[in-house]
Short mmCIF file of C-alpha atoms in Angstrom, two decimals:
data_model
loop_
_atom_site.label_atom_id
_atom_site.label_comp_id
_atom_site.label_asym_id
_atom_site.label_seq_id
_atom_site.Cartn_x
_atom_site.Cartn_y
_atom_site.Cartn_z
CA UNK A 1 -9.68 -8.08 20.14
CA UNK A 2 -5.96 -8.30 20.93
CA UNK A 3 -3.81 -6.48 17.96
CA UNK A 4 -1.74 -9.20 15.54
CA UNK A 5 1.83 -8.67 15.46
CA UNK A 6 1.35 -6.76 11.78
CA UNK A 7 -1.39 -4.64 13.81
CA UNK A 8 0.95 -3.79 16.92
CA UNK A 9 4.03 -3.50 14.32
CA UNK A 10 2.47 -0.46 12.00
CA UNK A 11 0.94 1.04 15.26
CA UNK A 12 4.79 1.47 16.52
CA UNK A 13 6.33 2.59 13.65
CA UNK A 14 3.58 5.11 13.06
CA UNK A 15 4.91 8.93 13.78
CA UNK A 16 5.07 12.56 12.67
CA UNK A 17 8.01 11.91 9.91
CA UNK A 18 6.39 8.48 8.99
CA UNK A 19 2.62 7.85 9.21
CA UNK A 20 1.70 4.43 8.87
CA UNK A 21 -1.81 5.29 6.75
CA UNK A 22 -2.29 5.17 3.11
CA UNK A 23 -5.30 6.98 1.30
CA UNK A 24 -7.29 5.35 -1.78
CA UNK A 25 -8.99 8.04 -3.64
CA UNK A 26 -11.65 7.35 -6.02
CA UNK A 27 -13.31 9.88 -8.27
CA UNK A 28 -16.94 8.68 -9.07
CA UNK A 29 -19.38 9.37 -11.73
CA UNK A 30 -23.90 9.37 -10.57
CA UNK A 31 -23.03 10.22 -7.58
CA UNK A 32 -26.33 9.99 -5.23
CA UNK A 33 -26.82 12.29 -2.20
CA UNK A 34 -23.76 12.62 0.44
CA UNK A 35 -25.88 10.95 3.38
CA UNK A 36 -25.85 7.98 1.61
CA UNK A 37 -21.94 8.04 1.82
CA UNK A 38 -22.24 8.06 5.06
CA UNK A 39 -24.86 5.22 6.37
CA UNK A 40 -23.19 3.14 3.81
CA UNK A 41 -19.62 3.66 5.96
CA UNK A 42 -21.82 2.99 9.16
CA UNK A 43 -22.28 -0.44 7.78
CA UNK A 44 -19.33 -0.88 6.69
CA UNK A 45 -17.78 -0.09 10.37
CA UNK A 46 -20.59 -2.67 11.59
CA UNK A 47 -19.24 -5.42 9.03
CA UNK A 48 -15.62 -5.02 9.79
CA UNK A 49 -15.76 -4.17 13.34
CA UNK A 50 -12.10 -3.30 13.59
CA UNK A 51 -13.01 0.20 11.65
CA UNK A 52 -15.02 1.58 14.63
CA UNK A 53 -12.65 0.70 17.43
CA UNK A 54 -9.50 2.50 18.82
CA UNK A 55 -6.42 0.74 20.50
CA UNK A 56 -6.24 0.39 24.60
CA UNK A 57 -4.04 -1.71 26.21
CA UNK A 58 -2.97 -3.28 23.27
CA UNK A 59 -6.68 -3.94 22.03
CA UNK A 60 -8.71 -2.85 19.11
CA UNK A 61 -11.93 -1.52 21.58
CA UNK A 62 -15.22 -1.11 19.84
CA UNK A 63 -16.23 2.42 20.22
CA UNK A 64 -19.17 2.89 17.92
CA UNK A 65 -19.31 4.16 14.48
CA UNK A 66 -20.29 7.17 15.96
CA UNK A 67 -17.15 8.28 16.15
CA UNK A 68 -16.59 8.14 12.64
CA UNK A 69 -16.92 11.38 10.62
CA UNK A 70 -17.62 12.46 6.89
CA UNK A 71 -16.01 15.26 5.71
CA UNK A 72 -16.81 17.57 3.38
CA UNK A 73 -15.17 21.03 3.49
CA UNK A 74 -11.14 20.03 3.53
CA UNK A 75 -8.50 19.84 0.48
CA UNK A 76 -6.94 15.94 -0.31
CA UNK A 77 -3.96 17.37 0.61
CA UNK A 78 -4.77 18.59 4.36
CA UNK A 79 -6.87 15.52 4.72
CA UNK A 80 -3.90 13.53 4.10
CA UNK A 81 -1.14 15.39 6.05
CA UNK A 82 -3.84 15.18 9.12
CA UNK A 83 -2.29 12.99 11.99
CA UNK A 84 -4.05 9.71 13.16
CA UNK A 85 -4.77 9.42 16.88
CA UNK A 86 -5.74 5.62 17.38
CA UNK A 87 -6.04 5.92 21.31
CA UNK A 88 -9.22 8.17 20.64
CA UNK A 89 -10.46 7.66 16.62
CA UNK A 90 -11.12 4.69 14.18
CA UNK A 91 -8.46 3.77 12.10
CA UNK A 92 -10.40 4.70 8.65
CA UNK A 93 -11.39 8.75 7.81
CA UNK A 94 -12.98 9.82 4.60
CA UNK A 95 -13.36 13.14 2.66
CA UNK A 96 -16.08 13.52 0.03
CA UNK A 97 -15.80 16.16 -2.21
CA UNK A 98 -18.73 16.69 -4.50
CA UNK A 99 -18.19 18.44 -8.20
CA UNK A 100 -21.28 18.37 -9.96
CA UNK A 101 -22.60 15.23 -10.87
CA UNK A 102 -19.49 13.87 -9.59
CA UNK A 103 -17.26 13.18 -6.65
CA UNK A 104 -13.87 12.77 -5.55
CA UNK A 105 -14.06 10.10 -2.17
CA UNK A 106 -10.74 9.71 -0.63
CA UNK A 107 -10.53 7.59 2.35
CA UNK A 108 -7.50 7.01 5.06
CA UNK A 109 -6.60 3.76 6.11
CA UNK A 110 -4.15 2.80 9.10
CA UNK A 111 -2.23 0.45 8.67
CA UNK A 112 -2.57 -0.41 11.76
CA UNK A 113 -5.78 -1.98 11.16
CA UNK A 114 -6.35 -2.63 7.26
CA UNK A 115 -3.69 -3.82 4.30
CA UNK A 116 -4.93 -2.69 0.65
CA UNK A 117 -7.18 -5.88 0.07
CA UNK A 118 -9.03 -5.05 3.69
CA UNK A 119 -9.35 -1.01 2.01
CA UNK A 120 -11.15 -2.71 -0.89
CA UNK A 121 -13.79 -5.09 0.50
CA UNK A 122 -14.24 -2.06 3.07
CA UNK A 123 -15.25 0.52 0.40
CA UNK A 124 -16.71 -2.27 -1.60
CA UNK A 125 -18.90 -2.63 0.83
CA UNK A 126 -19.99 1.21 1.55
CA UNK A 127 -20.30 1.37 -2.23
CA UNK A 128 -22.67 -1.00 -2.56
CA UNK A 129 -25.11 0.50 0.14
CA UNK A 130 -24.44 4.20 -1.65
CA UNK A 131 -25.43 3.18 -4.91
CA UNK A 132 -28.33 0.67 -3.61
CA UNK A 133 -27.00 -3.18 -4.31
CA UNK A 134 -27.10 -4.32 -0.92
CA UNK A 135 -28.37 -3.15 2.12
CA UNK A 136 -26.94 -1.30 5.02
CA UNK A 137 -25.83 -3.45 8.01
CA UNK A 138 -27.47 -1.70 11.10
CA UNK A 139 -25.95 -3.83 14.19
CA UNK A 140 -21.98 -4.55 14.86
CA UNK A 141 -21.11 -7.83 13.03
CA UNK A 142 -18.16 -10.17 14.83
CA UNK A 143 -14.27 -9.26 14.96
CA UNK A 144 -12.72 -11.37 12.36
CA UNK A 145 -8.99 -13.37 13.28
CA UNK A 146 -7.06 -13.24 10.01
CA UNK A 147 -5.20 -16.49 9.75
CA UNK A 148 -2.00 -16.03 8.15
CA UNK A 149 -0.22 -18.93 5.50
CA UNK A 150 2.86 -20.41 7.28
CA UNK A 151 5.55 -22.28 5.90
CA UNK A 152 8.16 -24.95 6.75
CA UNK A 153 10.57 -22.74 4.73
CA UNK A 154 11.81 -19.45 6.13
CA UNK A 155 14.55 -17.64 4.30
CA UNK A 156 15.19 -13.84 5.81
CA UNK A 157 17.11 -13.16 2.26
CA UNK A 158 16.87 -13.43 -1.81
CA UNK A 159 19.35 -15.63 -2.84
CA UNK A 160 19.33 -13.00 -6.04
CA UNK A 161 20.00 -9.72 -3.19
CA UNK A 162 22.77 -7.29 -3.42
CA UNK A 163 25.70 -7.45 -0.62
CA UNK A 164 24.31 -5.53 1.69
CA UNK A 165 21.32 -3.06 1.62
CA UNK A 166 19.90 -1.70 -1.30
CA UNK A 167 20.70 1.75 -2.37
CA UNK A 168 17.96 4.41 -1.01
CA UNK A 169 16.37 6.71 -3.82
CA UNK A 170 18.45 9.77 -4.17
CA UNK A 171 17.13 12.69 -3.29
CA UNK A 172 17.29 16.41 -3.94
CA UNK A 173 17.16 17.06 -0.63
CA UNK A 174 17.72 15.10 3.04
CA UNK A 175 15.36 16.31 5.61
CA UNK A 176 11.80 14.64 5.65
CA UNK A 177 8.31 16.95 6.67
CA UNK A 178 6.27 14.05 6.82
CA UNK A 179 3.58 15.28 4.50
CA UNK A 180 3.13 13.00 1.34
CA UNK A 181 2.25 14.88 -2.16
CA UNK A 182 1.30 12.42 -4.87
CA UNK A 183 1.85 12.59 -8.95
CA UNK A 184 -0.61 9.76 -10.76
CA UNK A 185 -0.25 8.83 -14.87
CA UNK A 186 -2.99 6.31 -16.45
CA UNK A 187 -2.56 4.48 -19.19
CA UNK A 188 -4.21 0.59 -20.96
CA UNK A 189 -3.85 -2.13 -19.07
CA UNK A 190 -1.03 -4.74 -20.74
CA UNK A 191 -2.43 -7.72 -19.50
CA UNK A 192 -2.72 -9.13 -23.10
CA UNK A 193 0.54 -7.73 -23.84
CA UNK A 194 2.36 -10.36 -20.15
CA UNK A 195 -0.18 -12.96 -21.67
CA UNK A 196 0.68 -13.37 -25.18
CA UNK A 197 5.02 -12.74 -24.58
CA UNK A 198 4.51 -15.74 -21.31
CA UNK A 199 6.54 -16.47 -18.63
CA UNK A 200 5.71 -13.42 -16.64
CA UNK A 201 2.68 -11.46 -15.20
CA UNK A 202 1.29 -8.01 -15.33
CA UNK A 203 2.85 -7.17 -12.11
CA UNK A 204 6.03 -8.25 -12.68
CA UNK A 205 6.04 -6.07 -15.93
CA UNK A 206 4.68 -2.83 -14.20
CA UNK A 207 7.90 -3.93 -10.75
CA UNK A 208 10.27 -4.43 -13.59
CA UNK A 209 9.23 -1.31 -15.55
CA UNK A 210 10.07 0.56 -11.32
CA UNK A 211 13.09 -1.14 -11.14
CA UNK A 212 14.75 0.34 -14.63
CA UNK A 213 13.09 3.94 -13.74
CA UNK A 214 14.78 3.55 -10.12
CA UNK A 215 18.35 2.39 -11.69
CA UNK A 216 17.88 5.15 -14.29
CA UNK A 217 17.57 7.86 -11.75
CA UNK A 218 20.18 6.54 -9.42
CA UNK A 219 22.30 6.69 -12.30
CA UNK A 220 21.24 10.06 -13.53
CA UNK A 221 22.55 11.36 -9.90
CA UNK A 222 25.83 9.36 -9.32
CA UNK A 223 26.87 7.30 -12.27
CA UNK A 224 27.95 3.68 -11.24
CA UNK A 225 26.60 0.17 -10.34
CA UNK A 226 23.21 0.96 -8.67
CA UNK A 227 21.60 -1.46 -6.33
CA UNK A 228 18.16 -1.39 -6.61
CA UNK A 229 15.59 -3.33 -5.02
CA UNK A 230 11.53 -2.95 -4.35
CA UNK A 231 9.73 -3.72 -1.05
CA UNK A 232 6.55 -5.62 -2.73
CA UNK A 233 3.56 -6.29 -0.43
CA UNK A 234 2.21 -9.77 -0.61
CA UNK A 235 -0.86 -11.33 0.16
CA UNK A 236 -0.11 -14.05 3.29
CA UNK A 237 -4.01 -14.61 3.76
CA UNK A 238 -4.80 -18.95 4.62
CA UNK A 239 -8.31 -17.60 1.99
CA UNK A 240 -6.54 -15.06 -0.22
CA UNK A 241 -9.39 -12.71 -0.62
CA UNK A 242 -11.29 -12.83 2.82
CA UNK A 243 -10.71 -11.33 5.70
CA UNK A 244 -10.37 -7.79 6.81
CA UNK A 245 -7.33 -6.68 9.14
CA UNK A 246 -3.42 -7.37 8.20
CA UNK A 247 -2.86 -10.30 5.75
CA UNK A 248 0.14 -8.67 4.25
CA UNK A 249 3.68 -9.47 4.25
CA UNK A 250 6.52 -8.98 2.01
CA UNK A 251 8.83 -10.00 -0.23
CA UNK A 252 11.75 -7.85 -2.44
CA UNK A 253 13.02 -7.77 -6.09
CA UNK A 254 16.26 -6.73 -7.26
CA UNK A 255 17.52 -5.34 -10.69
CA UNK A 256 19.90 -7.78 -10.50
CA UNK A 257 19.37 -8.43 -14.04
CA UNK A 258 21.79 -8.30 -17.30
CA UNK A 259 20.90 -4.61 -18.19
CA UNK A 260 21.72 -5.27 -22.02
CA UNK A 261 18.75 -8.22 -22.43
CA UNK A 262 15.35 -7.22 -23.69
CA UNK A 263 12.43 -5.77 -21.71
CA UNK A 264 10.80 -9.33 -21.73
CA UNK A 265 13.72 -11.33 -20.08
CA UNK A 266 13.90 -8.58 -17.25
CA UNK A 267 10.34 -9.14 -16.51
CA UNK A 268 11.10 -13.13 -16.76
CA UNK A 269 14.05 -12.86 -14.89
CA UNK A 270 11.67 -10.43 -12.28
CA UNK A 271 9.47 -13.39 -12.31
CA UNK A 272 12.16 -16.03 -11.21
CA UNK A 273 12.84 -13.72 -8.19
CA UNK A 274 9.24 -13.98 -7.27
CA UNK A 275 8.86 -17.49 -7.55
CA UNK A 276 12.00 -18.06 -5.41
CA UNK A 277 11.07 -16.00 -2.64
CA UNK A 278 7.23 -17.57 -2.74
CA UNK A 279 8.67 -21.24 -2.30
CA UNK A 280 11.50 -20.68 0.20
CA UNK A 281 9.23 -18.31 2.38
CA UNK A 282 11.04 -14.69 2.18
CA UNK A 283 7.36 -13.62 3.16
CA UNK A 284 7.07 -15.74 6.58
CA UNK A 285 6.20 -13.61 9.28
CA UNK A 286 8.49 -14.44 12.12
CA UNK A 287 7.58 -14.78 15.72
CA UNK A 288 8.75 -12.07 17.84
CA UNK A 289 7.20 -12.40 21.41
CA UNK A 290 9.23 -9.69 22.43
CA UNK A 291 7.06 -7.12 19.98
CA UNK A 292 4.33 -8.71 21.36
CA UNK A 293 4.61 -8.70 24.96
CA UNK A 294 7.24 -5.68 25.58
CA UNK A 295 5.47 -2.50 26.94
CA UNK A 296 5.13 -0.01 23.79
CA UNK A 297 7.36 2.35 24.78
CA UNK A 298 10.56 -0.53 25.00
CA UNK A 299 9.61 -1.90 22.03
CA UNK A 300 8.94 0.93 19.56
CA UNK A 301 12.36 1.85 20.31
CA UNK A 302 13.63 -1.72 19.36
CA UNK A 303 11.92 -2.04 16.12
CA UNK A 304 12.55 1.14 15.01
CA UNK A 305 15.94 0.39 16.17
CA UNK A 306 16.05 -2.43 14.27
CA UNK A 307 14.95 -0.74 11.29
CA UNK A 308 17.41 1.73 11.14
CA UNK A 309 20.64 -0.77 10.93
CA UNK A 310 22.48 -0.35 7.91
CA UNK A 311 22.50 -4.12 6.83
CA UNK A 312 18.55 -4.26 7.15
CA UNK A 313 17.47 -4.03 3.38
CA UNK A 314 14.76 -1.61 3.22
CA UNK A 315 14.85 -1.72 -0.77
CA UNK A 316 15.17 1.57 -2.35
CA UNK A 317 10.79 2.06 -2.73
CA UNK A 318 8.09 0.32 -2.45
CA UNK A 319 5.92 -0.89 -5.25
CA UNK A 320 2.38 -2.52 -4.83
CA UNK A 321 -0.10 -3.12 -7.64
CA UNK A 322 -3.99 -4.15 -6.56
CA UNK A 323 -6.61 -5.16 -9.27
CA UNK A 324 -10.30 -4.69 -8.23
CA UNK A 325 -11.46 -7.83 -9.88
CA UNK A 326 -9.25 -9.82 -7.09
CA UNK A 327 -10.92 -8.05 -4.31
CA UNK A 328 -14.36 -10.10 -5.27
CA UNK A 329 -15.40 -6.55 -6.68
CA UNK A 330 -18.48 -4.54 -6.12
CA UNK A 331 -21.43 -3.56 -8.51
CA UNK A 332 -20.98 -0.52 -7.25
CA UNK A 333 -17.41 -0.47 -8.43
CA UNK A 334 -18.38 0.14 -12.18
CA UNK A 335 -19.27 4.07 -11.00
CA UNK A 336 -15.45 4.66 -10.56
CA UNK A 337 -13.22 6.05 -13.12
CA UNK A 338 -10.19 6.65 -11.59
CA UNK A 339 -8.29 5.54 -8.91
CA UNK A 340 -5.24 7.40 -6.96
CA UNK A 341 -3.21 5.48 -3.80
CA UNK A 342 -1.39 7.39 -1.80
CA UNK A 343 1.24 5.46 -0.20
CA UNK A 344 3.05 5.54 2.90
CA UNK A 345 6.94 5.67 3.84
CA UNK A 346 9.00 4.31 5.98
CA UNK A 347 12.10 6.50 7.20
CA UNK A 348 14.15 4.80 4.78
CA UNK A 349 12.04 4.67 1.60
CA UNK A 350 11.70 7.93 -0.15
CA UNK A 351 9.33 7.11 -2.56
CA UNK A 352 5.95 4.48 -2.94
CA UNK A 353 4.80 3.69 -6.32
CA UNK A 354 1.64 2.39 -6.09
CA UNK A 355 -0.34 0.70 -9.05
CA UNK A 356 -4.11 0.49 -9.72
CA UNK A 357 -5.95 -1.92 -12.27
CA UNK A 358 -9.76 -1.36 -12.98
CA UNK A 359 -11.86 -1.87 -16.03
CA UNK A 360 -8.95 -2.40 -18.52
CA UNK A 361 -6.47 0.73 -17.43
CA UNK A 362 -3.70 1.00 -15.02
CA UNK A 363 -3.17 4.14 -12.30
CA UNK A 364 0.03 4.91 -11.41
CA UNK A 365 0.70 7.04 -7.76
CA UNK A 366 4.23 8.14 -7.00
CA UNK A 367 4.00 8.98 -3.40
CA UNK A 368 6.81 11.25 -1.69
CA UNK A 369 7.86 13.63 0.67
CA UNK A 370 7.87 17.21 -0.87
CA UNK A 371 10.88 18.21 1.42
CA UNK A 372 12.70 15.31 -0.29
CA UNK A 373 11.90 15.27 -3.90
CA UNK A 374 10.65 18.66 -6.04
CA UNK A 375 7.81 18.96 -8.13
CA UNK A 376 9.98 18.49 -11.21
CA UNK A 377 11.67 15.72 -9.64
CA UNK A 378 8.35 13.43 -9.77
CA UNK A 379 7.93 14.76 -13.28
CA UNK A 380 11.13 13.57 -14.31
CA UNK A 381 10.15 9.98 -12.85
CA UNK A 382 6.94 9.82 -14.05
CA UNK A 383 8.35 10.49 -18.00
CA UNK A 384 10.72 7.83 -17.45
CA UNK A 385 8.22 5.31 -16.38
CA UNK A 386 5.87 6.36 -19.29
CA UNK A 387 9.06 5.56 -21.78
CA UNK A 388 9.19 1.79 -20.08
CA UNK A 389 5.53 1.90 -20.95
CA UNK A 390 5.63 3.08 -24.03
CA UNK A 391 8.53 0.28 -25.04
CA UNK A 392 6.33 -2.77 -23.66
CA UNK A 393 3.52 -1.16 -26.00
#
């Protein structure tokens, strides 16, 4: 099956300073015995056939779910800073890590070949087989097309955007590794909390609460006028919660709020942004035949290119926020209890924050590069995002 544009697009940008692969960690509770991890990944490479292939000639190839290993005897962190090969492995690799009666299962994705929702149904999937709700699938089920919305409306920018780009994260330091360390605080969902003020949504409480941490910090490091904005993932799928492979786009939010009104009207005035850049389609994925038909080598250059110019508005980190119940959740799902997401970075976004809803209480992962941000850094950002908690509670 021919990669989409999203497919070919991560597979470009993907390299030693930025890999294009996020991790979802789950730590489980009755855990059964670790070959049943495995045959229930088998199926799930034979239900989403894209998982068991590797890229050739700009192709996902089917190359067998043999190919696919469990492992067992690795820290997260090495796991994680592992490099993907697509040209000769599948685009998903999982570490179990048994502790008694328990386990920690983390589990790469490439972008290249699954967005968040595709990582859920996926492990859905294999969870249900582990924990006996469904079946294994023994033979190689049919590649699946994602069909993307489209709209007659097209806007490249927020009419609420900064002049210019946003401001990038500061740093303590400048020069990236490429390895990602991670930082996660829990705490109860709000839900009830978005629900009974109105006019906004859990996720636009939890984007606003990253926008005042990010203009805090900013601050903190160089007073003045910060311009802050988040790169939010958004779900472009024709049938919202089927179909594994890329349906994800993007749109960006910008603190670009009074900062002397309440809490509330940031997260309504969050919520406007949203519902501007929905209608007038910030989100539409262009057509670029040249990504598409260029040899790789030409066009990595000219995306990455691209990337780099200093009007492109990268936003100063990316925030996402996933609730299992949207993903058409598994039985098996009720054996987590507690979720981690390790993001991934582009050049020009030094930190992810990535949000994780599931059985009434939020996760919270603050992805970064260790050679950019300290230890005590993360700390310091984590505390402040607790405080926004703790003042919507």
């Amino acid at each position: 099956m021919t990669l989409s544009l999203l497919d070919r697009a991560f597979h470009l940008l993907d390299d030693a300073c930025s890999p294009q692969d996020f991790t979802l960690i789950f730590d489980l509770c009755d855990v059964p015995d670790g070959e049943r991890f495995y045959a229930g990944a088998r199926s799930a490479m034979n239900r989403f056939p894209t998982s068991a292939c590797c890229i050739a000639r700009g192709a996902w190839v089917w190359r067998d779910n043999r190919h696919f290993k469990l492992e067992t005897n690795s820290s997260i962190e090495d796991f994680i800073d592992r490099p993907f090969d697509l040209r000769r492995e599948p685009p998903v690799k999982q570490l179990l890590v048994l502790n008694g009666s328990g386990a920690r299962l983390a589990t790469r994705f490439h972008h290249a070949a699954s967005d968040g929702l595709s990582a859920l149904l996926w492990l859905g999937h294999q969870l249900d087989v582990v924990y006996g709700f469904e079946s294994p699938q023994r033979d190689p089920g049919r590649f699946n097309v994602l069909t993307l919305r489209r709209s007659s409306r097209s806007v490249r920018r927020s009419q609420f955007a900064f002049e210019g780009a946003s401001d990038a994260l500061r740093t303590s330091h400048s020069k990236r590794s490429g390895s990602r360390r991670w930082s996660t605080i829990s705490f109860p969902s709000l839900q009830k909390f978005c629900r009974r003020c109105g006019g906004f949504t859990y996720h636009d409480l939890l984007a606003t609460c990253t926008l005042e941490v990010l203009r805090q910090w900013n601050n903190n490091c160089r007073p003045g006028r910060a311009k802050i904005g988040l790169w939010v993932p958004m779900n472009v799928r024709r049938q919202s919660c089927k179909g594994f492979g890329n349906g994800t786009s993007r749109i960006r939010v910008y603190a670009n709020y009074h900062q002397q009104t309440s809490l509330v009207e940031k997260c309504r005035a969050v919520r406007r942004q949203v519902t501007w850049s929905t209608k007038h389609g910030e989100w539409v994925v262009p057509e670029n035949p040249w990504l598409e038909h260029l040899p790789d080598s030409i066009a990595r250059r000219l995306l990455r290119g691209y990337l780099q110019l200093p009007n492109v508005d990268m936003a100063t980190a990316v925030f996402t926020h996933a609730n299992t119940s949207l993903a058409n959740a598994s039985e098996a799902f009720k054996h987590i209890e507690r979720i981690e997401c390790v993001g991934l970075l582009h050049t020009r976004q030094n930190l992810a924050i990535n949000a994780a809803t599931h059985a009434g209480r939020t996760w919270l992962t603050f992805t970064y590069d260790p050679a950019l941000l300290t230890a005590d850094d993360v700390r310091q950002l984590t505390q402040l995002y607790l405080e926004q908690i703790a003042q919507a509670s």
